[in-house]
mmCIF file of C-alpha atoms in Angstrom:
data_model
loop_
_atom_site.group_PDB
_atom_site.id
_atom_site.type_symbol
_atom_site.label_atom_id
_atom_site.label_comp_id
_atom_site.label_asym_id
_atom_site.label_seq_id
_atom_site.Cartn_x
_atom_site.Cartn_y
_atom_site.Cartn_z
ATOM 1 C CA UNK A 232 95.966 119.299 102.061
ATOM 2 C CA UNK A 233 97.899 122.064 102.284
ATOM 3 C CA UNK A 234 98.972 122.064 105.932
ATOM 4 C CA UNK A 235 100.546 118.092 105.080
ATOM 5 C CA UNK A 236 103.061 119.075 102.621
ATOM 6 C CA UNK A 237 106.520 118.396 103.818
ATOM 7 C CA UNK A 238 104.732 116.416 106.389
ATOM 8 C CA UNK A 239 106.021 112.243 106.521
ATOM 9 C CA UNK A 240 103.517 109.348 105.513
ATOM 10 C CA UNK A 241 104.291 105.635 106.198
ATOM 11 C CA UNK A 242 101.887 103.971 103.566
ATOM 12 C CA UNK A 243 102.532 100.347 104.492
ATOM 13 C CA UNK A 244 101.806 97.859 101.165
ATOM 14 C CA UNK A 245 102.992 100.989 98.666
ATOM 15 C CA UNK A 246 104.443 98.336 96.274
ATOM 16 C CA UNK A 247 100.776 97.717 94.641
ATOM 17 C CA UNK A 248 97.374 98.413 93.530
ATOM 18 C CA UNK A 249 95.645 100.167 96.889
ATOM 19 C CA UNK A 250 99.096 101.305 98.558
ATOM 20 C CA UNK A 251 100.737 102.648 95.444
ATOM 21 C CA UNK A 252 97.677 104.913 93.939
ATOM 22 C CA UNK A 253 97.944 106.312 97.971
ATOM 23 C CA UNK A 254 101.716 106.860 97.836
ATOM 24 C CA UNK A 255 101.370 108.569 94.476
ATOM 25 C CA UNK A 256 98.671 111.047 95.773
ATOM 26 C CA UNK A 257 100.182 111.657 98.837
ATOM 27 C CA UNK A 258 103.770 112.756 97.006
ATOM 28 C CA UNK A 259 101.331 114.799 94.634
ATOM 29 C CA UNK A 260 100.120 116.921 97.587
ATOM 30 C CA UNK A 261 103.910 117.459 98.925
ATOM 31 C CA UNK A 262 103.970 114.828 101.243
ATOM 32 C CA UNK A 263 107.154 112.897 102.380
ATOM 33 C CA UNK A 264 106.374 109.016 101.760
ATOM 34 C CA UNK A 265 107.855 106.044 103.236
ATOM 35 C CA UNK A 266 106.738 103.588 101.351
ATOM 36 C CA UNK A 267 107.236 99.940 102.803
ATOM 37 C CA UNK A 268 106.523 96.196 101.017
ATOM 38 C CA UNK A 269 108.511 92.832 101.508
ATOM 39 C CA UNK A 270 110.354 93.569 97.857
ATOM 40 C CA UNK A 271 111.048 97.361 97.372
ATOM 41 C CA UNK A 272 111.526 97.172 93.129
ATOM 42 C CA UNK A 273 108.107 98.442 91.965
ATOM 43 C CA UNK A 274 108.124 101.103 94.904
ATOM 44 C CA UNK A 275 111.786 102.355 93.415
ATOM 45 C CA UNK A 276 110.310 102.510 89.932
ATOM 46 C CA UNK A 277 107.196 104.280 91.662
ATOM 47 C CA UNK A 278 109.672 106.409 93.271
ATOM 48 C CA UNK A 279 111.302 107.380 89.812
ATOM 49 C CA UNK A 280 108.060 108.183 88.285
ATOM 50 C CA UNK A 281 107.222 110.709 90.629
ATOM 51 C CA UNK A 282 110.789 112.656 90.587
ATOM 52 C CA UNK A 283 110.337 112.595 87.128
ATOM 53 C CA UNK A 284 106.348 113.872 86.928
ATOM 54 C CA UNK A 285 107.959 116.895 89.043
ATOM 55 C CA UNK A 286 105.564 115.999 92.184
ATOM 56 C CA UNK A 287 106.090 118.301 95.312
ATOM 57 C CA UNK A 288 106.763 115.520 97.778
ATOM 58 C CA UNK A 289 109.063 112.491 97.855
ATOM 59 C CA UNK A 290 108.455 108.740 97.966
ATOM 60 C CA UNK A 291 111.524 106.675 99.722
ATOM 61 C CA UNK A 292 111.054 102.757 99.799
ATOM 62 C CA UNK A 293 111.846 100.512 102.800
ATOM 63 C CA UNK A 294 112.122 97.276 102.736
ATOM 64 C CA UNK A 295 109.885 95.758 105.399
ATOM 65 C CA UNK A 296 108.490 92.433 105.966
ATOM 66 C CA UNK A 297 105.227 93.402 108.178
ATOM 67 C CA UNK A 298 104.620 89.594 109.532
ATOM 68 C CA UNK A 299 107.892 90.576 111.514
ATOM 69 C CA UNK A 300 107.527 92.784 114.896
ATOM 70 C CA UNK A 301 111.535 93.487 114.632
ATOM 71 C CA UNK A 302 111.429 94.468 111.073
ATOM 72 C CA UNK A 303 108.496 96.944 111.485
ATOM 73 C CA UNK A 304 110.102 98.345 114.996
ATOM 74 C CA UNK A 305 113.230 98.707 113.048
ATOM 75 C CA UNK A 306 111.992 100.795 110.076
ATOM 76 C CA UNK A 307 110.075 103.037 112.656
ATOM 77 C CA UNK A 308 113.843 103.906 114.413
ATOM 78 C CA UNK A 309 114.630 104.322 111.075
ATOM 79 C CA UNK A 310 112.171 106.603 109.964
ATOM 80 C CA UNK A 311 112.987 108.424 113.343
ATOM 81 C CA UNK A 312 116.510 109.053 112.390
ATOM 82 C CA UNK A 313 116.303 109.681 108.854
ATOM 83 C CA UNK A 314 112.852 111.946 109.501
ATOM 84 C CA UNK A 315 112.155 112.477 112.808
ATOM 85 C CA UNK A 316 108.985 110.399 112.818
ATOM 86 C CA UNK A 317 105.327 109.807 111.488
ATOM 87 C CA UNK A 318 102.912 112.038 111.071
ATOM 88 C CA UNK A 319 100.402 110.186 108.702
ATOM 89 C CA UNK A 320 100.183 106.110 109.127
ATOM 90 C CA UNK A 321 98.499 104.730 106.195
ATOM 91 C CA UNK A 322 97.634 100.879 107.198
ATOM 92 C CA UNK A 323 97.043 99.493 103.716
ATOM 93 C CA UNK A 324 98.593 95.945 103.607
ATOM 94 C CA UNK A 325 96.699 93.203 103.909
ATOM 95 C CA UNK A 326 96.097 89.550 102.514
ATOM 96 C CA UNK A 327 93.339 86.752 102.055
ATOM 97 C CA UNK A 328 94.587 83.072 101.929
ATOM 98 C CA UNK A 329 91.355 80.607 100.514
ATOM 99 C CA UNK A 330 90.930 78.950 104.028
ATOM 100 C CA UNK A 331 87.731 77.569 104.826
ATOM 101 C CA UNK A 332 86.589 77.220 108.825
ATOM 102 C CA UNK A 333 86.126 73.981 108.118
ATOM 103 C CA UNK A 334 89.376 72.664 106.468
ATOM 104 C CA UNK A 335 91.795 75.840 106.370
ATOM 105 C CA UNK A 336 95.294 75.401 107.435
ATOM 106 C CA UNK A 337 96.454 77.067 110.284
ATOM 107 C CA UNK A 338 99.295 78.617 108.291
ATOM 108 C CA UNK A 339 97.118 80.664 105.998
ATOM 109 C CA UNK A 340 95.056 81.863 108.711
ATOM 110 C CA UNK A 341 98.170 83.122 111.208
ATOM 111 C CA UNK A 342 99.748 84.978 107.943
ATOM 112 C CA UNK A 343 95.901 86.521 107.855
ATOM 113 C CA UNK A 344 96.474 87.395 112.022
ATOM 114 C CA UNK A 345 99.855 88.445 111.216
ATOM 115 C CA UNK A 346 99.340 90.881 108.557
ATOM 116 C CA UNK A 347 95.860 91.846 108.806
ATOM 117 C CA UNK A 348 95.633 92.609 113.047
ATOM 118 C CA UNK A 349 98.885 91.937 114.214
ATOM 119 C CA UNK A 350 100.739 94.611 111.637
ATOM 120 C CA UNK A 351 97.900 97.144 111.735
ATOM 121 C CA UNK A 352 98.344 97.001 115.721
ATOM 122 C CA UNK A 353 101.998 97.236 115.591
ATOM 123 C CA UNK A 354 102.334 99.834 113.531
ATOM 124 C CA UNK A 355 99.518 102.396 114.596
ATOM 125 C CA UNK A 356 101.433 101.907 117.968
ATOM 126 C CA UNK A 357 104.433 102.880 117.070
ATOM 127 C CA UNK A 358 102.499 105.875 114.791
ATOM 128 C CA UNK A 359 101.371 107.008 118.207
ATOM 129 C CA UNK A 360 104.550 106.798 119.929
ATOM 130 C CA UNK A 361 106.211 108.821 117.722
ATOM 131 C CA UNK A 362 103.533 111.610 117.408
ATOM 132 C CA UNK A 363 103.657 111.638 121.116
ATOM 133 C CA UNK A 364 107.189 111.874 121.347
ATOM 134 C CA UNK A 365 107.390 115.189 119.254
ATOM 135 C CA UNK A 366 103.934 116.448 120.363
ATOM 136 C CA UNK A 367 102.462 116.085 117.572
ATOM 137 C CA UNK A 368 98.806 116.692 118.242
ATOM 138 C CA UNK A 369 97.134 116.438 114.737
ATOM 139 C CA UNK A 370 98.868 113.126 113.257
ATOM 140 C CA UNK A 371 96.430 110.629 111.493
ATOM 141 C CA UNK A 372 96.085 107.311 111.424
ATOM 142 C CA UNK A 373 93.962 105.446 108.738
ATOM 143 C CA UNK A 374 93.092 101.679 108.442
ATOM 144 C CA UNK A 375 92.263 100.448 104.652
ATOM 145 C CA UNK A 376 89.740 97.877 106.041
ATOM 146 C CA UNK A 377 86.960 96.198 103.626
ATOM 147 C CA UNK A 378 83.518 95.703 103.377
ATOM 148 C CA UNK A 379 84.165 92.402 104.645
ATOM 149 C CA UNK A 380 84.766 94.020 108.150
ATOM 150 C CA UNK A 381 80.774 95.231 107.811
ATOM 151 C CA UNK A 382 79.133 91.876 106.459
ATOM 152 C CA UNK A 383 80.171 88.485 106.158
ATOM 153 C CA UNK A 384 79.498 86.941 103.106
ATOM 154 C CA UNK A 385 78.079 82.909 101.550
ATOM 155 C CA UNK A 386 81.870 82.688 100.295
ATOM 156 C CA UNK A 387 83.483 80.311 102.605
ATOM 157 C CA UNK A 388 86.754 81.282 101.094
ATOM 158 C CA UNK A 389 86.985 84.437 102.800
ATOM 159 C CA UNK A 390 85.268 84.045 105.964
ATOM 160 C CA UNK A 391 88.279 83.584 108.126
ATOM 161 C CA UNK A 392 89.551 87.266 106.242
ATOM 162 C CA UNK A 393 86.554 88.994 107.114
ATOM 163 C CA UNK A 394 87.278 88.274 110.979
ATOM 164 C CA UNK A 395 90.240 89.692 110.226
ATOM 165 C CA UNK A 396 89.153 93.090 108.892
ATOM 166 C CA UNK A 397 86.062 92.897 111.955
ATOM 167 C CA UNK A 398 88.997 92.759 114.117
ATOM 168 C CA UNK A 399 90.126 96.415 111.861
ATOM 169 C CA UNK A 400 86.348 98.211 112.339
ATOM 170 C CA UNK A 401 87.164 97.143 116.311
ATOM 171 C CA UNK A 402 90.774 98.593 116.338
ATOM 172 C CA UNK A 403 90.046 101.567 114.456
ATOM 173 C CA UNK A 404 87.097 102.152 117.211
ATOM 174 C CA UNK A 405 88.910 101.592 119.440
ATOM 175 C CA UNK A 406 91.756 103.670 118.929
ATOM 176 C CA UNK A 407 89.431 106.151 118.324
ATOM 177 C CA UNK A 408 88.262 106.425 121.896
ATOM 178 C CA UNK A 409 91.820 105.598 123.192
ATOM 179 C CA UNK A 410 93.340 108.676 121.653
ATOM 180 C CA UNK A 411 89.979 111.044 123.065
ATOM 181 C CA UNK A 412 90.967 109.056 126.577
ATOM 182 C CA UNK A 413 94.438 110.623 125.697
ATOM 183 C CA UNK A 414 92.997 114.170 124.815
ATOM 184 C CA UNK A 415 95.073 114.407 122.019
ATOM 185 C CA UNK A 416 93.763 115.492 118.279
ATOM 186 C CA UNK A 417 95.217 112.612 116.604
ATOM 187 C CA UNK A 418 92.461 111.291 114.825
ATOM 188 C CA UNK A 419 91.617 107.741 113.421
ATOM 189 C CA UNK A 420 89.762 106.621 110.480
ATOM 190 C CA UNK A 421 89.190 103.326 107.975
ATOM 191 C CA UNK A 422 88.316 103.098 104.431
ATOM 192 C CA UNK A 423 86.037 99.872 103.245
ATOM 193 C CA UNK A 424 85.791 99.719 99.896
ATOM 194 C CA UNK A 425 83.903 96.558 98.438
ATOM 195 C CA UNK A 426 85.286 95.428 95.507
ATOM 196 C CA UNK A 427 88.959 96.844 93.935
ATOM 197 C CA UNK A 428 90.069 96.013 90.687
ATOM 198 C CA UNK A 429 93.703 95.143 91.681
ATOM 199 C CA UNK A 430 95.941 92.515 92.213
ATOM 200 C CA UNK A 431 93.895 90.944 95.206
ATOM 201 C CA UNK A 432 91.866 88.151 94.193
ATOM 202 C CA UNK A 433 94.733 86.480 92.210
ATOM 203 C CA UNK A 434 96.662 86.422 95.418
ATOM 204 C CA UNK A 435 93.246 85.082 96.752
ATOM 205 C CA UNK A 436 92.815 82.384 93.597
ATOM 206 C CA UNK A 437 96.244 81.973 93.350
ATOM 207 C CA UNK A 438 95.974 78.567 91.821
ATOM 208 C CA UNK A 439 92.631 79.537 89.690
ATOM 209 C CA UNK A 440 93.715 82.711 87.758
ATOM 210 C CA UNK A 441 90.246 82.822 85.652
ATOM 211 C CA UNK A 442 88.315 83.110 88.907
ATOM 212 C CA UNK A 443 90.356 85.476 89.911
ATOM 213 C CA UNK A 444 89.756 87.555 86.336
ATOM 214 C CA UNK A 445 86.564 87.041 86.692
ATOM 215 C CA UNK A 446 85.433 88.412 90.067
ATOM 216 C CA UNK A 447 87.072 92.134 87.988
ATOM 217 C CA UNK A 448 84.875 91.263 85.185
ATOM 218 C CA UNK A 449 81.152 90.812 86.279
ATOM 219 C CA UNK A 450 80.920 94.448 87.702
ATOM 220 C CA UNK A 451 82.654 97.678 87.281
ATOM 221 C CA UNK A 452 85.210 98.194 89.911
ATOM 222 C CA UNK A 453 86.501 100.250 92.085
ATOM 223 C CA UNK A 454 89.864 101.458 91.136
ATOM 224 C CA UNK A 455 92.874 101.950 93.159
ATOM 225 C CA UNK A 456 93.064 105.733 92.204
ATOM 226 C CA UNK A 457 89.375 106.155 93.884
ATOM 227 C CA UNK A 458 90.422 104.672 97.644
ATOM 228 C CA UNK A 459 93.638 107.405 97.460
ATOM 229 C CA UNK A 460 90.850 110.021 96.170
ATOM 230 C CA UNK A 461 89.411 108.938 100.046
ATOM 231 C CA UNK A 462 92.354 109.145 101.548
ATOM 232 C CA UNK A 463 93.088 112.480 100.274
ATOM 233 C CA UNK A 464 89.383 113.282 101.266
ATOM 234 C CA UNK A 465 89.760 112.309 105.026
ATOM 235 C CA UNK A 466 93.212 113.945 105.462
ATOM 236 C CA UNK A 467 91.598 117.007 103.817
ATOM 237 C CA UNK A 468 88.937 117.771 106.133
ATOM 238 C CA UNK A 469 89.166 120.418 108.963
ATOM 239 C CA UNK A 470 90.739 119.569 111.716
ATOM 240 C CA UNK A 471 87.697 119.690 114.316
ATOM 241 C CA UNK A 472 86.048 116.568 111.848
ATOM 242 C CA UNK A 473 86.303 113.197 112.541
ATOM 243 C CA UNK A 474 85.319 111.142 109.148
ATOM 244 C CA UNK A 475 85.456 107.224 111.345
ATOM 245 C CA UNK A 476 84.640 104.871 108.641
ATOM 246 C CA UNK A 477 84.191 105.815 104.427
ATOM 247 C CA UNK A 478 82.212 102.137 103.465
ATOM 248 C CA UNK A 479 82.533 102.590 99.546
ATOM 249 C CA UNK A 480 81.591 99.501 96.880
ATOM 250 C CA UNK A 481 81.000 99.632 92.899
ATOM 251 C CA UNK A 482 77.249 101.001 92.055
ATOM 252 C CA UNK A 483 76.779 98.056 90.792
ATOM 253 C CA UNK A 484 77.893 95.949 93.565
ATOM 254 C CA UNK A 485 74.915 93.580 95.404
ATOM 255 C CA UNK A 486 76.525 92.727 98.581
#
């Protein structure tokens, strides 16, 4: 990790559970951090802890509403001017609304589109852009997908999500062979973890909180501190390896 220190990070979702645990590591190692979420309170605190823990690196919070092209192009020219660019993108946000394919509303599945393939898309574009711009020739650019983007599973609840995070195994692919059409170094990688004890499946079972407690309490879980012990694993590996896709679940996970 050495070679990263000083080096900037745009962990998108850093307010929370998956994105925070990332931000922290990555400011641990001497990284520079922007950390972005729609309300910027928890990554301040976040940001305070870390200053005061005597970490090598820095964590600055951006406000950032990622369902909004203009806000996301806007915090890039930002980043540009305050940092000169991105050298890490770290696509962690990402949402499940409970909408069936057979009665969903449309609303819950665009905010899915929106956030899930529309934001991941946006930003690893404008990653690239500004790697290019500087030369940058060994940036990074990882996708937090799920094991929903490997299997689909008899929970009609989160079928329309899982297209969503199929749509992130296809990007990350993709982008994968895009930036070897490009003969560039940059390389591309997702993380699916199965199940994460965080704040997910309460945003999921928003109106049924015990469900949503008790999808954390049948197994042990994966914790948010072990998907930024992969992150830190992929960034950490030689430069001439290519880790494409880290598919991680409890041990005591079925599907």
């Amino acid at each position: 990790m050495e070679r990263w220190t000083g080096r900037v990070a745009l962990v998108t979702g850093a307010s929370v559970g998956i994105g925070a645990a990332v931000a922290r590591a990555l400011v641990q190692h001497g990284m520079k951090v922007v950390g972005c979420a729609r309300s910027v309170d928890k990554i301040e605190k976040l940001a305070a802890e870390c200053q005061s823990a005597g970490y090598l690196g820095t964590l600055i919070p951006y406000k950032c509403d990622l369902s909004n092209e203009e806000e996301i192009l806007s915090m890039f020219s930002a980043i540009k001017t305050l940092h000169q660019g991105v050298d890490v993108c770290i696509n962690n946000a990402g949402l499940a609304r409970p909408e069936p394919l057979l009665s969903g509303k449309t609303e819950g599945w665009r905010t899915m589109i929106d956030v899930n393939v529309m934001a991941v898309s946006i930003c690893t574009r404008e990653a690239y852009q500004s790697m290019k711009e500087r030369n940058i020739d060994d940036g990074h650019i990882i996708n937090i997908n799920s094991m929903n983007g490997h299997s689909v599973v008899p929970q009609s609840v989160v079928h329309f999500y899982s297209a969503t995070k199929y749509a992130v195994t296809a990007l990350t692919e993709g982008l994968r062979q895009e930036l070897r059409e490009a003969k560039t170094h940059i390389r591309a990688t997702c993380i699916s973890p199965g199940l994460v004890e965080t704040g997910f499946a309460f945003k999921l079972h928003d109106n049924d909180p015990e469900r949503a407690a008790a999808t954390y309490e049948s197994i042990r879980c994966l914790k948010a501190e072990d998907m930024a012990n992969a992150v830190i694993y992929v960034l950490s590996a030689p430069p001439h390896v290519q880790i494409g896709d880290i598919q991680m679940r409890p041990t005591e996970q079925i599907s």
